[in-house]
Amino acid sequence: MTVPARPIDTSSASAPDFDVDVVVVGAGFAGLAMLRELRDERGMSVRVLEAGDDVGGVWYWNRYPGARCDVDSTDYCYSFSSELDEEWDWSERYATQPEILRYVHHVADKFDLRRDISLGSRVTEAVWDEGTGHWDVRCGNGVTARGRYLVMATGCLSATKRPEIDGLESFRGQVLHTADWPAGPVDLQEKRVGIIGTGSSGIQVIPTIAPLVEHLYVFQRTPTFSVPAQHQVLTDSDRAAIRAQLPERREMLRNSPTGLSVPVTRQSALDVDDAERQAHYEEYWESAGFGFLLAYADLLTNREANDTAADFIRSKIAERVEDPEVRELLTPRSYPYGAKRPCVDTGFYETFNRPNVTLVDISASPLAKVTETSLHTMTAEYELDVLIFATGFDAMTGALLRPEIRGRDGRTLRDHWSAGPLTYLGLMTSGFPNMFIVAGPGSPSLLGNVMVSIEQHVAFVADLLVRSMAEGVPTIEADADAEVEWVQRVNDTAANTLYMEAASYYLGAEIPGKPRVFMPYAGGLRRYRRECDEVAKDGYRGLHRRP
Ligand code: NAP
């Protein structure tokens, strides 16, 4: 079903630059999918506002050496066009950032998306106008847009986090952040480089740059669980095999709890004897990559089961790191495997066997200050030419709370979410009519393949908007009670898992002072999709749709 685009109102003296049905914030995977769906499939007028100077979202900004997808690229791409599938070939199991960006460009060009995108336009303010029932949106560069609907497609991992360290501004060397890496060349050859952070980004940078630099100092606060990516270059016959199975594979992703193409088992790790379990883990170790977490059904719900996987990974780390002291520092012991987002790597642990790499334990001796030449911990000084922050993001809520978003009665989103994000289905928040969030807090988002989440949200929102417009329902808003119930569901679901046992960004632990609430929905993509389908079937239960 399509609805006619409304004509632009040019009568007002302060007419916005764009007057459309839908303003979308962000031209990453989510924003582009939303634009194509609403404009090309549903006949709505759309303006996308994007902070970057090009499309691509995280894949535009995260240009650090070694950046690549850590979910199979076959599964980490759009599924809406068989023609797109036919003409696009991934060259490797996990595509590099430049290849993913080429894919995004290809999609933007193929579907002629750029004409409805304003680049270099960082949204600073979005205000709900109760009188006219519109969102007025303003960007830092002066661009303005008005839309009946506002879609925040800003990503869960896009607001970069750079810890404050005394004296950083005095450093004479180069300071870089993995998620804001310069577009031009960065010369690390023969440099003394320090890197802070050993999450998914650090784990990709470290083995990539270690062979180039004179010396690499890795400042680690918490050791991470990482399993081998088992990366491979795809051959023509690999690609032919993938293509032959693509429809079934896509169907499997859509119906899986994780959006990953790794078979899901109902078996407990405790149902089998040691030898069988060991062999099973070995098999997953050799192929599954991120899917190692799915080796048994209860790895994220039963600590004893989890310990078997954690012990297995620890034994592998022991095989990979030669120096016993370094090995111990790299071995995670304080939280369950998977409770913080697990990593996959290519040669991460082995990098610490190189003579030009030093691991610095900043849990024992925290970072103290930066001087013109050095990074200091409480007990030592490290002279550096380059300092890299691989310190991640203000996850899930950062990008939503940095702009000033004002809903009904001028209330800000920051105020409404001061004790943590409140959403209904992760899609809407009460008091903010006609505002939608794609793959944000309260939805499965980061707990599965986010591409599958994005496509499900795009379809849900598009159906809802078209139906509401056709029915003459201009205003859609989450019911406050439904929101409270959903947030409770999100909390209860997480309480039955081991996620609560780690200081992770799922819980807001990555930013001092951030409310400690579990943000993503941990019940799995499949259950969540069913829930959304039922809500739609019940006439969008939990949403006020006001004529
Ligand atoms: P991250 O997972 O949040 O890791 C940040 C790292 O920096 C952690 O080791 C953290 O230590 C450390 N850190 C943060 N603040 C610090 C401070 N004040 N002092 C010292 N150390 C500090 O961030 P990320 O590595 O950028 O990854 C974020 C997410 O992006 C990943 O989980 C993943 O979802 C996504 N990602 C995906 C890919 C991919 O698909 N290939 C690649 C990269 C990232 P603590 O653990 O002690 O906090």
XYZ file of C-alpha atoms and ligand atoms in Angstrom:
595
model
C 0.000 0.000 0.000
C 1.346 3.457 -0.795
C 0.352 6.939 0.302
C 0.787 10.121 -1.729
C 3.633 12.448 -0.710
C 2.397 15.715 0.766
C 3.313 18.887 -1.126
C 5.953 21.100 0.468
C 4.454 24.035 2.352
C 6.273 27.131 1.167
C 3.832 29.624 2.684
C 5.684 30.097 5.974
C 8.473 32.647 6.167
C 10.552 30.213 8.192
C 9.869 27.229 5.955
C 12.278 24.408 6.639
C 14.746 23.333 3.985
C 12.905 20.024 3.709
C 9.258 19.386 4.487
C 8.599 15.682 4.212
C 6.598 12.820 5.615
C 9.565 11.325 7.419
C 12.840 12.753 8.663
C 15.395 9.986 9.171
C 18.501 10.672 11.233
C 21.515 8.672 10.081
C 22.575 7.237 6.719
C 24.100 4.024 7.947
C 22.656 0.612 7.156
C 19.464 1.413 9.115
C 18.830 4.868 7.668
C 19.422 3.765 4.093
C 17.108 0.777 4.480
C 14.435 3.029 5.978
C 14.765 5.554 3.160
C 14.488 2.935 0.435
C 11.555 1.180 2.049
C 9.513 4.297 2.854
C 10.232 6.116 -0.383
C 10.397 3.380 -2.988
C 8.027 0.786 -1.543
C 5.561 2.981 0.368
C 5.530 6.212 -1.610
C 6.422 8.541 1.251
C 8.649 11.593 1.082
C 11.797 11.208 3.180
C 14.811 13.306 4.093
C 17.829 11.677 5.665
C 20.165 13.830 7.736
C 23.652 12.430 8.124
C 26.512 13.847 10.205
C 29.244 12.277 8.092
C 30.426 13.527 4.735
C 29.357 10.273 3.168
C 26.901 7.463 3.768
C 27.827 4.311 5.692
C 27.424 5.151 9.389
C 29.833 3.159 11.540
C 31.417 1.782 8.392
C 32.194 5.311 7.280
C 33.821 6.346 10.556
C 35.580 3.154 11.704
C 38.424 3.190 9.169
C 41.056 1.858 11.523
C 43.642 -0.645 10.281
C 42.250 -4.166 10.377
C 38.591 -3.083 10.593
C 36.319 -5.741 9.273
C 32.978 -7.234 10.004
C 33.020 -10.020 12.588
C 29.795 -11.619 11.430
C 29.911 -13.434 8.051
C 29.393 -10.813 5.345
C 26.879 -13.070 3.647
C 24.709 -12.508 6.710
C 25.739 -8.921 7.362
C 24.059 -7.268 4.404
C 20.622 -6.401 3.103
C 18.195 -9.113 2.105
C 15.508 -6.981 0.429
C 16.683 -7.328 -3.167
C 17.504 -10.550 -4.960
C 18.963 -8.450 -7.779
C 21.373 -6.893 -5.290
C 22.282 -10.367 -4.042
C 22.873 -11.510 -7.606
C 25.220 -8.718 -8.540
C 27.220 -8.400 -5.310
C 30.041 -10.786 -4.426
C 31.839 -10.684 -1.106
C 35.527 -11.406 -1.521
C 36.158 -12.657 2.014
C 34.222 -14.360 4.779
C 34.494 -11.188 6.878
C 34.642 -8.186 4.583
C 37.043 -5.361 5.357
C 35.718 -1.901 6.170
C 36.578 -0.586 2.654
C 34.684 -3.470 1.035
C 31.646 -2.918 3.280
C 31.731 0.781 2.441
C 31.893 -0.092 -1.283
C 28.796 -2.224 -0.748
C 27.004 0.661 0.989
C 27.958 2.992 -1.884
C 26.753 0.449 -4.390
C 23.383 0.224 -2.609
C 23.105 4.025 -2.330
C 23.816 4.426 -6.050
C 21.783 1.476 -7.286
C 18.650 2.652 -5.456
C 19.367 6.333 -6.084
C 19.307 7.095 -2.379
C 21.744 10.013 -2.282
C 19.282 12.538 -3.690
C 17.312 12.385 -0.442
C 20.275 12.583 1.921
C 21.865 15.709 3.395
C 25.478 14.926 4.257
C 27.562 16.855 6.779
C 24.337 17.538 8.678
C 24.631 16.539 12.318
C 21.276 16.811 14.046
C 21.538 18.983 17.124
C 17.870 19.477 17.909
C 14.513 17.862 17.193
C 11.348 19.387 18.610
C 7.804 18.028 18.504
C 5.346 20.737 17.476
C 2.132 19.826 19.212
C 0.105 22.370 17.243
C 0.900 21.034 13.808
C 1.838 17.489 14.773
C 5.300 17.647 13.239
C 8.908 17.222 14.201
C 11.133 20.212 13.512
C 14.709 19.135 13.128
C 17.803 21.300 13.050
C 21.393 20.438 12.187
C 24.672 22.000 13.289
C 25.290 23.239 9.724
C 21.985 25.127 9.656
C 20.003 22.581 7.621
C 16.414 22.261 8.847
C 13.764 19.669 8.129
C 10.181 19.115 9.165
C 8.502 15.727 9.147
C 5.329 14.212 10.453
C 7.521 11.340 11.614
C 11.044 11.207 12.995
C 13.105 8.054 12.723
C 16.300 7.830 14.744
C 18.558 5.476 12.805
C 21.610 6.632 14.689
C 23.093 3.267 15.634
C 23.957 1.801 19.001
C 27.694 2.223 18.581
C 28.200 5.616 17.045
C 28.749 8.096 19.880
C 32.473 7.655 20.444
C 33.919 7.538 23.931
C 37.293 9.056 24.676
C 38.192 8.833 28.346
C 39.510 12.011 29.859
C 43.132 11.697 30.891
C 44.907 14.600 32.544
C 47.207 16.449 30.191
C 46.015 14.804 26.968
C 45.891 18.146 25.161
C 49.605 18.656 25.849
C 50.640 15.493 23.962
C 52.817 16.401 20.969
C 52.284 13.117 19.168
C 49.244 12.022 17.185
C 46.015 11.084 18.997
C 43.579 8.800 17.168
C 40.287 7.057 17.913
C 39.354 3.848 16.124
C 35.815 5.115 15.513
C 36.934 8.456 14.145
C 39.942 7.391 12.131
C 41.323 9.872 9.574
C 40.333 9.259 5.961
C 43.871 9.938 4.737
C 46.924 7.770 5.362
C 48.224 7.403 8.909
C 51.901 6.616 9.132
C 52.607 4.179 11.951
C 55.780 2.817 10.401
C 58.586 2.612 12.953
C 56.549 4.615 15.476
C 56.152 4.035 19.192
C 52.422 3.457 19.453
C 50.191 3.095 22.494
C 46.687 1.695 22.239
C 44.101 1.823 25.023
C 41.402 -0.839 24.851
C 41.151 -4.506 23.964
C 37.508 -4.814 22.855
C 36.439 -5.820 19.346
C 38.120 -2.774 17.764
C 41.405 -3.036 19.681
C 41.560 -6.735 18.949
C 41.471 -6.014 15.225
C 43.940 -3.113 15.267
C 46.580 -4.715 17.479
C 47.646 -7.656 15.267
C 47.345 -5.500 12.150
C 49.719 -2.742 13.221
C 52.119 -4.705 15.418
C 54.325 -5.749 12.457
C 54.578 -2.127 11.247
C 55.431 -0.210 14.359
C 58.672 0.111 16.252
C 56.952 -0.768 19.488
C 53.338 -1.294 20.471
C 52.170 -0.776 24.054
C 48.749 -2.279 24.697
C 47.014 -0.739 27.707
C 44.483 -3.313 28.896
C 41.973 -2.806 31.712
C 39.876 -5.971 31.372
C 40.962 -9.084 29.466
C 38.515 -10.262 26.866
C 37.255 -13.613 25.619
C 38.115 -14.014 21.978
C 37.773 -16.973 19.648
C 39.379 -17.270 16.215
C 37.381 -15.634 13.448
C 38.500 -18.426 11.112
C 38.694 -15.865 8.410
C 38.958 -17.011 4.812
C 39.160 -15.589 1.335
C 36.135 -16.785 -0.610
C 36.697 -18.621 -3.863
C 34.316 -18.721 -6.810
C 33.112 -22.106 -5.705
C 32.527 -20.836 -2.129
C 30.461 -18.023 -3.571
C 28.502 -20.351 -5.826
C 27.720 -22.572 -2.845
C 26.651 -19.571 -0.752
C 24.444 -18.275 -3.539
C 22.792 -21.656 -4.054
C 21.761 -21.736 -0.401
C 21.019 -18.061 0.099
C 17.199 -18.216 0.273
C 17.275 -20.972 2.930
C 20.068 -19.219 4.772
C 18.132 -15.953 4.861
C 15.041 -17.736 6.091
C 17.116 -19.339 8.833
C 18.523 -15.964 9.900
C 15.083 -14.402 10.057
C 13.768 -17.225 12.219
C 16.769 -17.607 14.474
C 17.197 -16.095 17.930
C 20.476 -14.452 16.951
C 20.336 -13.660 13.246
C 23.461 -15.729 12.783
C 23.749 -18.628 10.358
C 24.975 -20.988 13.036
C 22.582 -23.800 13.883
C 20.889 -23.411 17.252
C 20.893 -26.372 19.600
C 18.648 -27.121 22.553
C 21.356 -29.190 24.210
C 22.882 -28.133 27.529
C 26.657 -28.125 27.915
C 26.047 -30.207 31.031
C 24.150 -32.968 29.197
C 27.282 -34.489 27.722
C 30.498 -35.894 29.150
C 33.815 -34.065 29.109
C 35.177 -35.812 26.038
C 32.086 -35.175 23.938
C 31.915 -31.551 25.059
C 35.591 -30.997 24.314
C 35.199 -32.414 20.815
C 32.140 -30.267 20.241
C 33.960 -27.107 21.332
C 36.918 -28.024 19.096
C 34.559 -28.300 16.138
C 33.016 -24.884 16.851
C 36.464 -23.394 17.513
C 37.531 -24.440 14.011
C 34.623 -22.825 12.193
C 31.996 -20.937 14.147
C 33.712 -17.616 14.868
C 31.216 -15.475 16.780
C 28.817 -18.437 16.742
C 30.993 -20.216 19.314
C 28.609 -18.681 21.824
C 25.877 -20.927 20.384
C 27.776 -24.181 20.904
C 25.307 -25.089 23.653
C 21.900 -23.699 24.510
C 22.668 -22.645 28.075
C 26.003 -20.856 27.803
C 24.345 -17.556 28.637
C 21.927 -18.828 31.240
C 23.796 -21.332 33.397
C 27.090 -20.421 35.065
C 28.265 -24.009 35.304
C 27.616 -24.535 31.601
C 29.288 -21.231 30.828
C 32.349 -22.248 32.846
C 32.919 -25.203 30.514
C 33.148 -22.862 27.508
C 35.148 -20.257 29.418
C 37.607 -22.939 30.570
C 37.951 -24.176 27.013
C 38.744 -20.670 25.730
C 41.170 -20.088 28.601
C 42.971 -23.307 27.691
C 43.274 -22.073 24.106
C 44.651 -18.716 25.260
C 47.225 -20.664 27.253
C 48.315 -22.426 24.051
C 48.550 -19.166 22.146
C 50.568 -16.978 24.540
C 54.129 -17.959 25.431
C 55.013 -15.752 28.406
C 53.208 -17.051 31.528
C 52.794 -13.610 33.075
C 51.412 -12.061 29.892
C 49.225 -15.113 29.378
C 47.677 -14.711 32.808
C 47.018 -11.016 32.218
C 45.275 -11.831 28.944
C 43.103 -14.508 30.517
C 39.615 -13.372 31.527
C 38.504 -14.772 34.874
C 36.217 -12.200 36.438
C 33.042 -12.559 34.352
C 31.245 -15.213 32.300
C 32.040 -15.751 28.626
C 29.575 -13.752 26.505
C 28.402 -11.498 29.342
C 30.485 -8.745 27.763
C 30.256 -8.748 23.985
C 32.678 -11.505 22.951
C 35.340 -10.878 20.328
C 36.615 -12.834 17.386
C 40.177 -12.344 16.268
C 42.868 -13.246 13.820
C 46.152 -13.636 15.644
C 45.338 -11.364 18.593
C 46.837 -13.455 21.377
C 49.864 -14.498 19.296
C 50.715 -10.820 18.794
C 51.870 -10.710 22.413
C 54.632 -13.207 21.558
C 56.308 -10.529 19.437
C 59.318 -8.769 20.965
C 57.988 -5.347 19.929
C 54.677 -5.692 21.797
C 54.209 -4.966 25.500
C 51.032 -5.577 27.458
C 50.443 -3.013 30.190
C 47.961 -3.968 32.892
C 46.099 -0.769 33.735
C 43.790 -2.496 36.153
C 46.767 -2.889 38.492
C 48.298 0.478 37.659
C 45.681 2.818 36.153
C 46.325 5.522 33.604
C 47.469 8.665 35.385
C 48.336 11.416 32.932
C 49.655 12.372 29.541
C 52.615 14.653 29.056
C 54.121 16.133 25.886
C 55.923 12.901 25.136
C 54.380 10.121 27.167
C 51.454 8.263 28.624
C 51.931 7.613 32.323
C 50.341 4.951 34.445
C 50.508 5.289 38.231
C 53.825 3.440 38.189
C 55.511 3.867 34.803
C 56.036 6.166 31.838
C 55.666 5.108 28.198
C 57.142 7.411 25.552
C 54.895 7.456 22.503
C 54.634 8.976 19.052
C 51.018 7.931 18.564
C 48.231 7.250 21.058
C 45.210 5.273 19.841
C 41.942 5.172 21.733
C 40.137 1.903 21.074
C 37.856 2.758 23.958
C 34.519 2.231 22.251
C 31.300 4.137 22.583
C 28.641 5.648 24.768
C 26.634 2.633 23.687
C 22.979 2.366 22.795
C 21.794 5.696 24.234
C 24.743 7.997 23.415
C 23.689 8.948 19.898
C 20.069 9.403 20.977
C 20.836 11.642 23.912
C 23.525 13.894 22.453
C 21.068 15.938 20.354
C 18.371 17.873 22.180
C 15.161 15.956 21.519
C 12.023 17.574 22.907
C 8.718 15.762 22.916
C 5.309 16.590 24.279
C 5.226 19.622 26.632
C 8.846 20.379 25.797
C 10.143 17.431 27.810
C 13.580 16.296 26.750
C 14.511 12.723 26.013
C 17.460 13.153 28.391
C 15.002 13.934 31.146
C 12.608 11.104 30.254
C 15.517 8.643 30.166
C 17.426 10.035 33.134
C 17.161 6.691 34.951
C 17.787 4.644 31.796
C 16.070 4.228 28.438
C 12.286 3.722 28.548
C 10.751 2.273 25.416
C 7.879 0.232 24.169
C 9.319 -2.636 22.097
C 12.493 -0.587 21.818
C 10.717 1.258 19.027
C 8.937 4.192 20.642
C 9.071 6.123 23.875
C 6.050 7.714 25.574
C 5.731 11.463 25.335
C 7.567 11.494 22.010
C 4.802 10.999 19.457
C 5.694 9.835 15.962
C 9.324 9.222 16.910
C 10.783 5.800 16.173
C 14.119 4.241 17.015
C 15.706 1.591 14.814
C 17.456 -1.282 16.599
C 17.898 0.710 19.777
C 17.623 0.020 23.517
C 14.726 -2.235 24.458
C 15.034 -4.237 21.228
C 17.452 -7.124 20.546
C 19.802 -4.713 18.730
C 23.374 -5.577 19.772
C 22.518 -9.060 21.032
C 22.284 -10.489 17.546
C 23.081 -9.753 13.942
C 22.021 -6.128 13.810
C 21.255 -6.318 10.078
C 18.421 -8.730 10.770
C 17.149 -6.449 13.535
C 17.299 -3.415 11.270
C 15.287 -5.045 8.497
C 12.642 -6.218 10.953
C 12.291 -2.735 12.451
C 12.168 -1.069 9.051
C 9.331 -3.346 7.946
C 7.430 -2.864 11.217
C 7.694 0.931 11.168
C 6.862 1.167 7.453
C 3.728 -0.974 7.893
C 2.662 1.068 10.909
C 3.127 4.419 9.183
C 1.369 3.435 5.999
C -1.527 1.892 7.856
C -1.874 4.866 10.169
C -1.758 7.387 7.341
C -4.280 5.414 5.328
C -6.589 5.273 8.356
C -6.244 9.003 8.965
C -4.322 8.489 12.188
C -1.683 11.199 12.223
C -0.301 10.642 15.718
C 1.189 7.469 17.129
C 2.537 7.295 20.635
C 3.654 4.603 23.053
C 1.298 4.130 25.979
C 3.104 4.923 29.244
C 1.835 1.746 30.972
C 2.782 -0.427 28.006
C 6.218 1.150 28.159
C 6.620 0.356 31.855
C 5.558 -3.238 31.209
C 7.981 -3.603 28.315
C 10.905 -2.197 30.294
C 10.032 -4.674 33.043
C 10.025 -7.473 30.449
C 13.451 -6.398 29.226
C 14.755 -6.426 32.805
C 13.124 -9.747 33.707
C 14.461 -11.377 30.560
C 17.982 -10.184 31.313
C 17.677 -11.285 34.937
C 17.432 -14.887 33.723
C 20.776 -14.636 31.950
C 24.415 -14.237 32.868
C 24.562 -10.830 31.207
C 24.053 -9.236 34.596
C 27.371 -10.635 35.849
C 29.676 -8.346 33.868
C 30.289 -4.624 33.789
C 29.376 -4.285 30.129
C 28.071 -1.632 27.805
C 24.827 -3.594 27.635
C 24.381 -2.448 31.233
C 25.638 1.091 30.860
C 28.847 0.294 32.723
C 31.064 1.799 30.027
C 30.411 5.398 31.094
C 30.921 6.545 34.670
C 27.588 7.774 36.054
C 25.435 6.212 33.315
C 22.318 4.516 34.743
C 23.022 0.816 35.305
C 20.133 -0.827 33.517
C 20.257 -3.652 31.042
C 19.329 -2.063 27.729
C 18.880 -4.643 24.958
C 16.079 -7.216 24.902
C 17.718 -10.566 25.661
C 14.839 -12.838 24.642
C 16.201 -13.340 21.138
C 15.292 -12.006 17.737
C 12.810 -14.749 16.953
C 10.735 -14.189 20.073
C 10.945 -10.429 19.631
C 9.781 -10.633 16.026
C 6.796 -12.734 17.112
C 5.989 -10.205 19.804
C 6.020 -7.342 17.291
C 3.888 -9.330 14.832
C 1.318 -9.997 17.549
C 1.270 -6.351 18.575
C 0.555 -5.397 14.952
C -2.116 -8.075 14.631
C -3.821 -6.744 17.779
C -4.201 -3.339 16.115
C -0.891 -2.103 17.468
C -1.604 -2.865 21.077
C 0.306 -0.553 23.409
C 0.347 2.321 20.948
C -2.091 5.229 21.053
C -3.060 6.024 17.513
C -4.990 9.264 17.657
C -7.085 10.565 14.809
P 34.461 -1.838 23.568
O 34.091 -3.201 23.249
O 33.572 -1.047 24.441
O 35.919 -1.893 24.159
C 36.498 -0.759 24.716
C 37.820 -1.125 25.316
O 38.398 0.044 25.862
C 37.689 -2.115 26.461
O 38.809 -2.921 26.483
C 37.626 -1.188 27.660
O 38.029 -1.783 28.865
C 38.615 -0.137 27.249
N 38.355 1.121 27.926
C 37.239 1.857 27.840
N 37.336 2.937 28.633
C 38.531 2.870 29.237
C 39.200 3.683 30.171
N 38.635 4.802 30.661
N 40.420 3.306 30.578
C 40.956 2.175 30.108
N 40.400 1.353 29.223
C 39.178 1.705 28.785
O 34.641 -0.946 22.249
P 35.070 -1.450 20.796
O 36.229 -2.343 20.859
O 35.168 -0.241 19.938
O 33.848 -2.318 20.347
C 32.525 -1.874 20.564
C 31.566 -2.732 19.805
O 31.611 -2.371 18.438
C 31.851 -4.204 19.815
O 31.433 -4.855 20.966
C 31.098 -4.643 18.607
O 29.724 -4.771 18.900
C 31.314 -3.482 17.665
N 32.448 -3.764 16.790
C 32.240 -4.610 15.786
C 33.258 -4.904 14.957
C 33.018 -5.810 13.841
O 31.949 -6.147 13.446
N 34.062 -6.219 13.288
C 34.513 -4.381 15.152
C 34.696 -3.516 16.181
C 33.662 -3.216 17.008
P 36.938 -2.370 29.890
O 36.489 -3.655 29.271
O 37.658 -2.513 31.155
O 35.833 -1.366 29.959
